[in-house]
């Protein structure tokens, strides 16, 4: 079939009129352009399919990393819980944080432990003990730059203030009606 086109092309160009060369040049460019676009589309489709698979792999890797991090945190917490109570008090926390290996691991998790009292207060729910679930939740919230720790600290203080305000409000609500009845 290609030989037939070349024969027809020669006849039209040499026997009919030389301007038919423009038609065949444009035809060649058009066919070449179409073939390149088809090949590009196939390549792009394969690339996008691979990229979609990569995002799924990235999510799985993140989940696996989180699982490994939690396992390592459990190990750190268990080592810090000297009395085996399932929670860490202030003294155990200080000892745990002073361990260079623990500090390095928490550094890898992007947790800034330079201010131990702030970190302890952030992780503690107010009972003076940090249980494993509090430890995990707190460490996961505090990951990142020091700004993250400060924001979480502010949120913790905000919650305490709200509780105190609610207590004051309820005290005032019970005290004010008594004064009005005395007058």
Coordinates of N, CA and C in Angstrom, one line a residue:
X1 N 0.8 -1.2 0.0 CA 0.0 0.0 0.0 C 0.9 1.3 0.0
X2 N 2.0 1.3 0.8 CA 2.8 2.5 0.7 C 3.4 2.8 -0.7
X3 N 3.7 1.8 -1.4 CA 4.2 2.0 -2.8 C 3.1 2.6 -3.6
X4 N 1.8 2.3 -3.4 CA 0.7 2.8 -4.2 C 0.7 4.3 -4.0
X5 N 0.8 4.8 -2.7 CA 0.8 6.2 -2.5 C 1.9 7.0 -3.1
X6 N 3.1 6.3 -3.1 CA 4.3 7.0 -3.7 C 4.1 7.1 -5.2
X7 N 3.5 6.1 -5.8 CA 3.2 6.1 -7.3 C 2.2 7.2 -7.6
X8 N 1.1 7.2 -6.8 CA 0.1 8.2 -7.0 C 0.7 9.6 -6.8
X9 N 1.5 9.8 -5.8 CA 2.1 11.1 -5.5 C 3.0 11.6 -6.6
X10 N 3.8 10.7 -7.2 CA 4.7 11.0 -8.3 C 3.9 11.5 -9.5
X11 N 2.8 10.7 -9.8 CA 2.0 11.0 -10.9 C 1.4 12.4 -10.8
X12 N 0.8 12.7 -9.6 CA 0.1 14.0 -9.4 C 1.1 15.1 -9.4
X13 N 2.3 14.9 -8.8 CA 3.3 16.0 -8.7 C 3.9 16.3 -10.1
X14 N 4.4 15.2 -10.8 CA 5.1 15.4 -12.0 C 4.2 15.5 -13.3
X15 N 3.1 14.9 -13.3 CA 2.3 14.9 -14.5 C 1.1 15.9 -14.4
X16 N 0.6 16.1 -13.2 CA -0.6 17.1 -13.1 C -0.1 18.5 -12.8
X17 N 0.5 18.6 -11.6 CA 0.9 20.0 -11.2 C 1.9 19.8 -10.0
X18 N 3.0 20.6 -10.0 CA 4.0 20.5 -8.9 C 3.5 21.0 -7.5
X19 N 2.4 21.7 -7.5 CA 1.9 22.2 -6.2 C 1.3 21.1 -5.3
X20 N 1.1 19.9 -5.9 CA 0.6 18.8 -5.1 C 1.6 18.4 -4.1
X21 N 2.8 18.8 -4.2 CA 3.9 18.5 -3.2 C 3.5 19.1 -1.9
X22 N 2.8 20.3 -1.9 CA 2.4 20.8 -0.6 C 1.3 19.9 0.1
X23 N 0.4 19.4 -0.7 CA -0.6 18.4 -0.1 C 0.1 17.3 0.5
X24 N 1.1 16.6 -0.1 CA 1.7 15.5 0.4 C 2.6 15.8 1.6
X25 N 3.3 16.9 1.6 CA 4.1 17.4 2.7 C 3.2 17.6 3.9
X26 N 2.1 18.3 3.7 CA 1.1 18.5 4.8 C 0.5 17.2 5.3
X27 N 0.2 16.3 4.4 CA -0.4 15.0 4.7 C 0.7 14.2 5.6
X28 N 1.9 14.2 5.2 CA 3.0 13.5 6.0 C 3.1 14.1 7.4
X29 N 3.1 15.5 7.5 CA 3.2 16.1 8.8 C 2.0 15.8 9.6
X30 N 0.8 15.8 9.1 CA -0.4 15.5 9.8 C -0.4 14.1 10.3
X31 N 0.0 13.1 9.5 CA 0.0 11.7 10.0 C 1.0 11.5 11.1
X32 N 2.2 12.1 10.9 CA 3.3 12.0 11.9 C 2.8 12.7 13.2
X33 N 2.2 13.9 13.1 CA 1.7 14.5 14.3 C 0.7 13.7 15.0
X34 N -0.2 13.1 14.3 CA -1.3 12.2 14.9 C -0.6 11.0 15.6
X35 N 0.3 10.4 15.0 CA 1.0 9.2 15.5 C 1.7 9.6 16.8
X36 N 2.4 10.7 16.8 CA 3.2 11.2 18.0 C 2.2 11.4 19.1
X37 N 1.0 12.1 18.8 CA 0.0 12.3 19.9 C -0.5 11.0 20.4
X38 N -0.8 10.1 19.6 CA -1.3 8.8 20.1 C -0.3 8.1 21.0
X39 N 1.0 8.1 20.6 CA 2.0 7.5 21.4 C 2.2 8.3 22.8
X40 N 2.1 9.6 22.7 CA 2.2 10.4 23.9 C 1.0 10.2 24.8
X41 N -0.2 10.0 24.3 CA -1.3 9.7 25.1 C -1.2 8.4 25.8
X42 N -0.7 7.4 25.1 CA -0.5 6.1 25.7 C 0.6 6.2 26.8
X43 N 1.6 6.9 26.6 CA 2.7 7.1 27.6 C 2.1 7.8 28.8
X44 N 1.4 8.9 28.6 CA 0.8 9.7 29.7 C -0.2 8.8 30.5
X45 N -1.0 8.0 29.8 CA -1.9 7.1 30.5 C -1.2 6.2 31.5
X46 N -0.1 5.6 31.0 CA 0.7 4.7 31.8 C 1.3 5.4 33.0
X47 N 1.8 6.6 32.7 CA 2.5 7.4 33.8 C 1.5 7.8 34.9
X48 N 0.3 8.2 34.5 CA -0.8 8.5 35.5 C -1.2 7.3 36.3
X49 N -1.3 6.2 35.6 CA -1.7 5.0 36.3 C -0.6 4.6 37.3
X50 N 0.7 4.8 37.0 CA 1.8 4.5 37.9 C 1.8 5.5 39.1
X51 N 1.5 6.8 38.8 CA 1.4 7.8 39.8 C 0.3 7.5 40.8
X52 N -0.9 7.0 40.3 CA -2.0 6.7 41.2 C -1.6 5.6 42.1
X53 N -0.9 4.6 41.6 CA -0.4 3.5 42.4 C 0.6 4.0 43.4
X54 N 1.4 5.0 43.1 CA 2.4 5.5 44.0 C 1.7 6.2 45.2
X55 N 0.6 6.9 45.0 CA -0.1 7.5 46.1 C -0.7 6.5 47.1
X56 N -1.2 5.4 46.5 CA -1.6 4.3 47.4 C -0.5 3.7 48.2
X57 N 0.6 3.5 47.5 CA 1.8 3.0 48.2 C 2.3 4.0 49.3
X58 N 2.2 5.3 49.0 CA 2.6 6.3 50.0 C 1.7 6.2 51.2
X59 N 0.4 6.1 51.0 CA -0.5 6.0 52.1 C -0.2 4.7 53.0
X60 N 0.0 3.6 52.3 CA 0.4 2.4 53.0 C 1.7 2.5 53.8
X61 N 2.7 3.2 53.2 CA 3.9 3.4 53.9 C 3.8 4.3 55.1
X62 N 2.9 5.3 55.0 CA 2.7 6.2 56.1 C 2.0 5.4 57.2
X63 N 1.0 4.6 56.9 CA 0.4 3.8 57.9 C 1.3 2.8 58.6
X64 N 2.2 2.2 57.8 CA 3.2 1.3 58.4 C 4.2 2.1 59.3
X65 N 4.6 3.3 58.9 CA 5.5 4.1 59.7 C 4.8 4.5 61.0
X66 N 3.5 4.8 60.9 CA 2.8 5.2 62.1 C 2.7 4.0 63.1
X67 N 2.5 2.8 62.5 CA 2.4 1.6 63.4 C 3.8 1.3 64.0
X68 N 4.9 1.5 63.2 CA 6.2 1.3 63.8 C 6.5 2.3 64.9
X69 N 6.1 3.6 64.6 CA 6.3 4.6 65.6 C 5.6 4.4 66.9
X70 N 4.3 3.9 66.8 CA 3.6 3.6 68.0 C 4.2 2.4 68.8
X71 N 4.7 1.4 68.0 CA 5.4 0.3 68.7 C 6.6 0.8 69.4
X72 N 7.4 1.7 68.8 CA 8.6 2.2 69.4 C 8.2 3.1 70.6
X73 N 7.2 3.9 70.5 CA 6.7 4.7 71.7 C 6.2 3.8 72.8
X74 N 5.6 2.7 72.5 CA 5.2 1.7 73.5 C 6.4 1.2 74.2
X75 N 7.4 0.9 73.5 CA 8.7 0.4 74.1 C 9.3 1.4 75.0
X76 N 9.4 2.7 74.5 CA 9.9 3.8 75.3 C 9.1 3.9 76.6
X77 N 7.8 3.9 76.4 CA 6.9 4.1 77.6 C 7.1 3.0 78.6
X78 N 7.2 1.8 78.1 CA 7.3 0.6 79.0 C 8.6 0.7 79.8
X79 N 9.7 1.1 79.1 CA 11.0 1.3 79.8 C 10.9 2.4 80.8
X80 N 10.1 3.5 80.5 CA 10.0 4.6 81.5 C 9.1 4.3 82.7
X81 N 8.2 3.3 82.5 CA 7.3 2.9 83.6 C 8.0 1.9 84.5
X82 N 8.8 2.5 85.4 CA 9.7 1.6 86.3 C 8.9 0.8 87.2
X83 N 7.7 1.3 87.7 CA 7.0 0.6 88.7 C 5.9 -0.4 88.1
X84 N 5.8 -0.3 86.8 CA 4.9 -1.2 86.1 C 3.4 -0.9 86.3
X85 N 3.1 0.3 86.7 CA 1.7 0.7 87.0 C 0.9 1.0 85.7
X86 N 1.5 1.1 84.6 CA 0.8 1.4 83.4 C 0.7 2.9 83.1
X87 N 1.4 3.7 84.0 CA 1.4 5.1 83.8 C 2.8 5.6 84.3
X88 N 3.1 6.8 83.8 CA 4.4 7.4 84.2 C 4.1 8.7 85.0
X89 N 4.7 8.8 86.2 CA 4.6 10.0 86.9 C 5.7 11.0 86.6
X90 N 5.8 12.1 87.2 CA 6.7 13.2 86.9 C 8.2 12.7 87.0
X91 N 8.4 12.0 88.1 CA 9.8 11.5 88.3 C 10.2 10.5 87.2
X92 N 9.3 9.5 87.0 CA 9.6 8.5 85.9 C 9.8 9.2 84.5
X93 N 8.9 10.2 84.3 CA 9.0 11.0 83.0 C 10.4 11.7 82.9
X94 N 10.8 12.3 84.0 CA 12.1 13.0 83.9 C 13.2 12.0 83.6
X95 N 13.2 10.8 84.3 CA 14.2 9.8 84.1 C 14.2 9.3 82.6
X96 N 13.0 9.1 82.1 CA 12.8 8.6 80.8 C 13.3 9.6 79.8
X97 N 13.0 10.9 79.9 CA 13.4 11.9 79.0 C 14.9 12.2 79.0
X98 N 15.5 11.9 80.1 CA 17.0 12.2 80.2 C 17.8 11.1 79.5
X99 N 17.2 10.0 79.1 CA 17.9 8.9 78.4 C 18.2 9.4 77.0
X100 N 19.4 9.4 76.6 CA 19.8 10.0 75.3 C 19.1 9.2 74.1
X101 N 18.9 7.9 74.3 CA 18.3 7.1 73.2 C 16.8 7.6 73.1
X102 N 16.1 7.8 74.2 CA 14.8 8.2 74.1 C 14.7 9.6 73.5
X103 N 15.6 10.5 73.9 CA 15.6 11.9 73.4 C 15.8 11.8 71.8
X104 N 16.7 11.0 71.4 CA 17.0 10.8 70.0 C 15.8 10.3 69.3
X105 N 15.1 9.4 69.8 CA 13.9 8.8 69.2 C 12.8 9.8 69.1
X106 N 12.6 10.5 70.2 CA 11.5 11.6 70.2 C 11.9 12.7 69.2
X107 N 13.2 12.9 69.1 CA 13.7 13.9 68.1 C 13.4 13.5 66.7
X108 N 13.5 12.2 66.4 CA 13.2 11.6 65.1 C 11.7 11.8 64.8
X109 N 10.9 11.7 65.9 CA 9.5 11.9 65.7 C 9.1 13.4 65.7
X110 N 10.1 14.2 65.7 CA 9.9 15.7 65.7 C 9.2 16.2 66.9
X111 N 9.5 15.6 68.1 CA 9.0 16.1 69.3 C 10.1 16.8 70.1
X112 N 9.9 18.1 70.3 CA 10.9 18.9 71.1 C 10.6 18.7 72.6
X113 N 11.6 18.1 73.2 CA 11.5 17.9 74.7 C 12.4 18.7 75.5
X114 N 12.8 19.9 75.0 CA 13.7 20.7 75.8 C 13.1 21.3 77.0
X115 N 11.8 21.5 77.0 CA 11.1 22.0 78.2 C 10.2 20.8 78.7
X116 N 10.8 20.0 79.6 CA 10.2 18.8 80.1 C 8.9 19.0 80.8
X117 N 8.8 20.1 81.6 CA 7.6 20.4 82.4 C 6.4 20.7 81.5
X118 N 6.7 21.4 80.4 CA 5.6 21.7 79.5 C 5.2 20.5 78.8
X119 N 6.1 19.7 78.3 CA 5.7 18.4 77.6 C 4.9 17.5 78.6
X120 N 5.4 17.4 79.8 CA 4.6 16.6 80.8 C 3.2 17.1 81.0
X121 N 3.1 18.4 81.2 CA 1.8 19.0 81.4 C 0.9 18.8 80.2
X122 N 1.5 18.9 79.0 CA 0.7 18.7 77.8 C 0.2 17.3 77.7
X123 N 1.0 16.3 78.0 CA 0.6 14.9 77.9 C -0.3 14.5 79.0
X124 N -0.2 15.1 80.2 CA -1.0 14.7 81.4 C -2.4 15.3 81.3
X125 N -3.4 14.5 81.7 CA -4.8 15.0 81.7 C -5.2 15.6 83.0
X126 N -4.2 15.9 83.9 CA -4.5 16.5 85.1 C -4.4 15.7 86.4
X127 N -4.1 14.4 86.2 CA -4.0 13.5 87.4 C -2.6 13.3 87.9
X128 N -1.6 13.9 87.2 CA -0.2 13.8 87.6 C 0.4 12.5 87.1
X129 N -0.3 11.8 86.3 CA 0.2 10.5 85.7 C -0.1 10.6 84.2
X130 N 0.9 10.0 83.4 CA 0.6 9.9 82.0 C 0.5 8.4 81.6
X131 N -0.7 8.1 81.2 CA -1.0 6.7 80.8 C -0.6 6.6 79.3
X132 N -0.5 5.3 78.8 CA 0.1 5.1 77.5 C -0.8 5.8 76.4
X133 N -2.1 5.7 76.6 CA -3.0 6.3 75.6 C -2.8 7.9 75.5
X134 N -2.6 8.5 76.7 CA -2.3 9.9 76.8 C -0.9 10.2 76.1
X135 N 0.0 9.3 76.4 CA 1.4 9.5 75.9 C 1.3 9.5 74.3
X136 N 0.7 8.4 73.8 CA 0.6 8.3 72.3 C -0.2 9.5 71.7
X137 N -1.3 9.8 72.3 CA -2.1 10.9 71.7 C -1.3 12.2 71.8
X138 N -0.7 12.5 72.9 CA 0.1 13.7 73.1 C 1.3 13.8 72.1
X139 N 2.0 12.7 72.0 CA 3.2 12.7 71.1 C 2.8 12.9 69.7
X140 N 1.7 12.3 69.3 CA 1.2 12.4 67.9 C 0.7 13.9 67.6
X141 N 0.1 14.5 68.6 CA -0.3 15.9 68.5 C 0.9 16.9 68.4
X142 N 1.9 16.6 69.2 CA 3.0 17.5 69.4 C 4.1 17.3 68.3
X143 N 3.9 16.4 67.4 CA 5.0 16.2 66.4 C 5.1 17.4 65.6
X144 N 6.3 17.7 65.2 CA 6.6 18.9 64.4 C 7.4 19.9 65.1
X145 N 7.4 21.1 64.5 CA 8.3 22.2 65.1 C 7.8 22.6 66.4
X146 N 8.6 23.4 67.1 CA 8.2 23.9 68.5 C 6.9 24.6 68.4
X147 N 6.6 25.3 67.3 CA 5.3 26.0 67.2 C 4.2 25.0 67.5
X148 N 4.3 23.8 67.0 CA 3.2 22.8 67.2 C 3.0 22.5 68.7
X149 N 4.1 22.4 69.4 CA 4.0 22.1 70.9 C 3.4 23.3 71.6
X150 N 3.8 24.5 71.2 CA 3.2 25.7 71.8 C 1.7 25.8 71.5
X151 N 1.3 25.5 70.3 CA -0.1 25.6 70.0 C -0.9 24.6 70.8
X152 N -0.4 23.4 70.9 CA -1.1 22.4 71.7 C -1.1 22.8 73.2
X153 N 0.0 23.4 73.7 CA 0.0 23.9 75.1 C -1.0 25.0 75.3
X154 N -1.2 25.9 74.3 CA -2.2 26.9 74.4 C -3.6 26.3 74.4
X155 N -3.8 25.3 73.6 CA -5.1 24.6 73.6 C -5.4 24.0 74.9
X156 N -4.4 23.4 75.5 CA -4.5 22.7 76.8 C -4.9 23.8 77.9
X157 N -4.2 24.9 77.9 CA -4.5 26.0 78.8 C -5.8 26.5 78.6
X158 N -6.2 26.7 77.4 CA -7.5 27.2 77.0 C -8.6 26.3 77.6
X159 N -8.5 25.0 77.5 CA -9.5 24.1 78.0 C -9.6 24.2 79.5
X160 N -8.4 24.4 80.2 CA -8.5 24.6 81.7 C -9.2 25.8 82.0
X161 N -8.9 26.9 81.3 CA -9.6 28.2 81.6 C -11.1 28.1 81.4
X162 N -11.5 27.4 80.3 CA -12.9 27.2 80.0 C -13.6 26.5 81.2
X163 N -12.9 25.4 81.7 CA -13.5 24.7 82.8 C -13.6 25.5 84.0
X164 N -12.6 26.4 84.3 CA -12.6 27.3 85.5 C -13.7 28.3 85.3
X165 N -13.9 28.8 84.1 CA -15.0 29.8 83.8 C -16.3 29.2 84.0
X166 N -16.5 27.9 83.6 CA -17.8 27.3 83.8 C -18.1 27.1 85.3
X167 N -17.0 26.8 86.1 CA -17.2 26.6 87.5 C -17.6 28.0 88.2
X168 N -16.9 29.0 87.8 CA -17.2 30.4 88.3 C -18.6 30.7 87.9
X169 N -19.0 30.4 86.7 CA -20.3 30.8 86.2 C -21.4 30.0 87.1
X170 N -21.2 28.8 87.3 CA -22.1 28.0 88.1 C -22.2 28.5 89.6
X171 N -21.0 28.9 90.1 CA -20.9 29.4 91.5 C -21.7 30.7 91.5
X172 N -21.5 31.6 90.5 CA -22.2 32.9 90.5 C -23.7 32.7 90.4
X173 N -24.1 31.7 89.6 CA -25.5 31.4 89.3 C -26.2 31.0 90.6
X174 N -25.5 30.2 91.5 CA -26.1 29.8 92.7 C -26.0 30.9 93.8
X175 N -24.9 31.8 93.7 CA -24.7 32.8 94.8 C -25.6 34.0 94.5
X176 N -25.8 34.4 93.3 CA -26.6 35.6 93.0 C -28.0 35.5 93.4
X177 N -28.7 34.4 93.1 CA -30.1 34.3 93.6 C -30.3 34.4 95.1
X178 N -29.2 33.9 95.9 CA -29.3 34.0 97.3 C -29.2 35.4 97.8
X179 N -28.4 36.2 97.2 CA -28.2 37.6 97.6 C -29.5 38.4 97.2
X180 N -30.1 38.1 96.1 CA -31.3 38.8 95.7 C -32.4 38.5 96.7
X181 N -32.5 37.3 97.1 CA -33.6 36.9 98.1 C -33.4 37.6 99.4
X182 N -32.1 37.9 99.8 CA -31.8 38.5 101.1 C -32.2 40.0 101.1
X183 N -32.2 40.6 99.9 CA -32.5 42.0 99.8 C -33.9 42.2 99.8

